[in-house]
PDB file of C-alpha atoms in Angstrom:
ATOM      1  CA  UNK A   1       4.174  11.627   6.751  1.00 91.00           C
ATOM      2  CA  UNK A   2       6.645  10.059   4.109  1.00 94.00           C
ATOM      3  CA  UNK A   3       6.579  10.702  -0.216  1.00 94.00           C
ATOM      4  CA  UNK A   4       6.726   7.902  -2.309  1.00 94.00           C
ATOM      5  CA  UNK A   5       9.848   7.257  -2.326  1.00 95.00           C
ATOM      6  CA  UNK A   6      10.668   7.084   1.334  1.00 96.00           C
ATOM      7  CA  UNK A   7       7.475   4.550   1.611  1.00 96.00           C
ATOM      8  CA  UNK A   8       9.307   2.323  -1.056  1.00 97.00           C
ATOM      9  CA  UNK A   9      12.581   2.326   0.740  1.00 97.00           C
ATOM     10  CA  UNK A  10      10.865   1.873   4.395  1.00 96.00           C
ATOM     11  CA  UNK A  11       8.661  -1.542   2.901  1.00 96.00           C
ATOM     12  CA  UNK A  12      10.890  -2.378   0.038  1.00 96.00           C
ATOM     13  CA  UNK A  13       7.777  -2.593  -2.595  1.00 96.00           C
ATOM     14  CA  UNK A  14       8.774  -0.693  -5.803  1.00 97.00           C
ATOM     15  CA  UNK A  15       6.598   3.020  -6.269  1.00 96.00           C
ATOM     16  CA  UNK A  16       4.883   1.174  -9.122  1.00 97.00           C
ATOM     17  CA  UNK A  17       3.857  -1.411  -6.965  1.00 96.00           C
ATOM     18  CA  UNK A  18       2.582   1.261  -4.458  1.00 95.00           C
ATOM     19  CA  UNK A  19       0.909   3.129  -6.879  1.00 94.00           C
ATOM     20  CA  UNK A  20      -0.995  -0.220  -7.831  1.00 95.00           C
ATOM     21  CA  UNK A  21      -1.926  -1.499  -4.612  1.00 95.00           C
ATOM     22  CA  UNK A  22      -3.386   1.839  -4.296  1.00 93.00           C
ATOM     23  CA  UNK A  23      -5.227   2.017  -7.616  1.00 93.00           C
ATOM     24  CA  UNK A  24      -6.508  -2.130  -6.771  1.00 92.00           C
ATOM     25  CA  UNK A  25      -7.494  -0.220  -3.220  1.00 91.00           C
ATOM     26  CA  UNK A  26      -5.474  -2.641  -1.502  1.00 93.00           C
ATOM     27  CA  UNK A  27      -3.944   0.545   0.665  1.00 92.00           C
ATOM     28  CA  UNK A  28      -5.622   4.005   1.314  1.00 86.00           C
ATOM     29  CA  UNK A  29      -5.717   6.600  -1.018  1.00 84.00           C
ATOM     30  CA  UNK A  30      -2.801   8.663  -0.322  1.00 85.00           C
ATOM     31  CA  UNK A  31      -3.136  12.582   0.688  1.00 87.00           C
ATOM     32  CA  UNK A  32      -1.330  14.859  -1.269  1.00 90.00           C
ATOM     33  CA  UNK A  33       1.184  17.841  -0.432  1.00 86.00           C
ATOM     34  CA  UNK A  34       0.328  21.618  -1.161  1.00 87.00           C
ATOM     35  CA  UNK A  35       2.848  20.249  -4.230  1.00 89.00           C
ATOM     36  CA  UNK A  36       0.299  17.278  -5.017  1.00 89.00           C
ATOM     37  CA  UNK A  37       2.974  14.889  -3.526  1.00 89.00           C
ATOM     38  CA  UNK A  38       1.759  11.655  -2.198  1.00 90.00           C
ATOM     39  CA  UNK A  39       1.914  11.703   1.333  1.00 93.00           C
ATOM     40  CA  UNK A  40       1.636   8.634   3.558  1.00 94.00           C
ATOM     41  CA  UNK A  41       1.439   7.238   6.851  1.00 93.00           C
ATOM     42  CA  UNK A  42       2.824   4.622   9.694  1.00 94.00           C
ATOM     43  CA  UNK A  43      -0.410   2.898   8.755  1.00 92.00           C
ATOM     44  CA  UNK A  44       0.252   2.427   4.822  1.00 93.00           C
ATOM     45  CA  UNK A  45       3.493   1.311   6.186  1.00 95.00           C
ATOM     46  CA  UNK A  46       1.712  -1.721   7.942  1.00 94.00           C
ATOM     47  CA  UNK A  47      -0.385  -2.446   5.006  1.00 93.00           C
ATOM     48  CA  UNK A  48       1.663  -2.747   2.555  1.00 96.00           C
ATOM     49  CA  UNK A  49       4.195  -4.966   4.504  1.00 96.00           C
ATOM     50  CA  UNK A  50       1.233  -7.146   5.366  1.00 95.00           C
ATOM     51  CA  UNK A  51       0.242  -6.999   1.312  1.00 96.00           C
ATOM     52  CA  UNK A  52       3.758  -8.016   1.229  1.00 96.00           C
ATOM     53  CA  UNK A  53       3.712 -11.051   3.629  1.00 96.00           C
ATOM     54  CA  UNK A  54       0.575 -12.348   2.048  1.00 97.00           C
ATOM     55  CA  UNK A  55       2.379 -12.114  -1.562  1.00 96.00           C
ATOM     56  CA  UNK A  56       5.275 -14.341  -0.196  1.00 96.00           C
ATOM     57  CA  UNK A  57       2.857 -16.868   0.914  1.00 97.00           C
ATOM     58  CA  UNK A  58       1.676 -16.686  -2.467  1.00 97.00           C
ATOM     59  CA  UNK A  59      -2.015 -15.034  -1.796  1.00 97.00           C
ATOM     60  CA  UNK A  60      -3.649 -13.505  -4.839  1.00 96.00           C
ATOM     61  CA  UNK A  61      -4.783  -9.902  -4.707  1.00 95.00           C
ATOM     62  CA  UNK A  62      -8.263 -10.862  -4.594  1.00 95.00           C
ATOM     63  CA  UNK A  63      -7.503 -13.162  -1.072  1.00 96.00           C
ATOM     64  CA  UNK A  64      -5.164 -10.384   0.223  1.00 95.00           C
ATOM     65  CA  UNK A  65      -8.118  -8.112  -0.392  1.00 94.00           C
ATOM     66  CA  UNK A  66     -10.822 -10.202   1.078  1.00 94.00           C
ATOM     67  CA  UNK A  67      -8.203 -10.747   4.404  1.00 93.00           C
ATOM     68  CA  UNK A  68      -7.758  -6.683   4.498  1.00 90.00           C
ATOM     69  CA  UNK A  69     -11.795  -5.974   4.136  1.00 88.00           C
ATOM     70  CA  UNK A  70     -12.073  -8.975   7.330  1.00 88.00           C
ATOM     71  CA  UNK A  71     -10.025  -6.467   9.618  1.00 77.00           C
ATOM     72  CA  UNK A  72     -11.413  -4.008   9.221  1.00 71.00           C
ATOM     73  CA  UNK A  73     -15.025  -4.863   9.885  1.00 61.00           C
TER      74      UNK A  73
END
């Protein structure tokens, strides 16, 4: 489990943009510490680079949401 902060460094997507992909539910909801820390996983890790390929092929949020719901149905 990695904060914020080590999640930003690791995919190179700024904590605001975290924080928004999470709030669009683009990404899980994040667990939180005993200190109410945002705690995530290898598999936000995956997501968000994938967000993060889509956005460089110039996908909207809306598409990039619509791709994420197709895998995992």
């Amino acid at each position: 489990m990695m904060k914020i902060g080590e999640l930003s460094k690791v995919t190179g997507c700024s904590v605001q943009t975290i924080r928004h992909y999470e709030k669009e539910h683009l990404i899980a909801s994040a667990e939180r510490s005993e200190g109410n820390f945002r705690l995530y996983d290898e598999a936000a890790v995956e997501q968000l680079l994938f967000i993060k390929h889509c956005r460089s092929l110039a996908l909207s949020l809306p598409e990039i949401r619509e791709l994420l719901g197709l895998s995992r149905s």
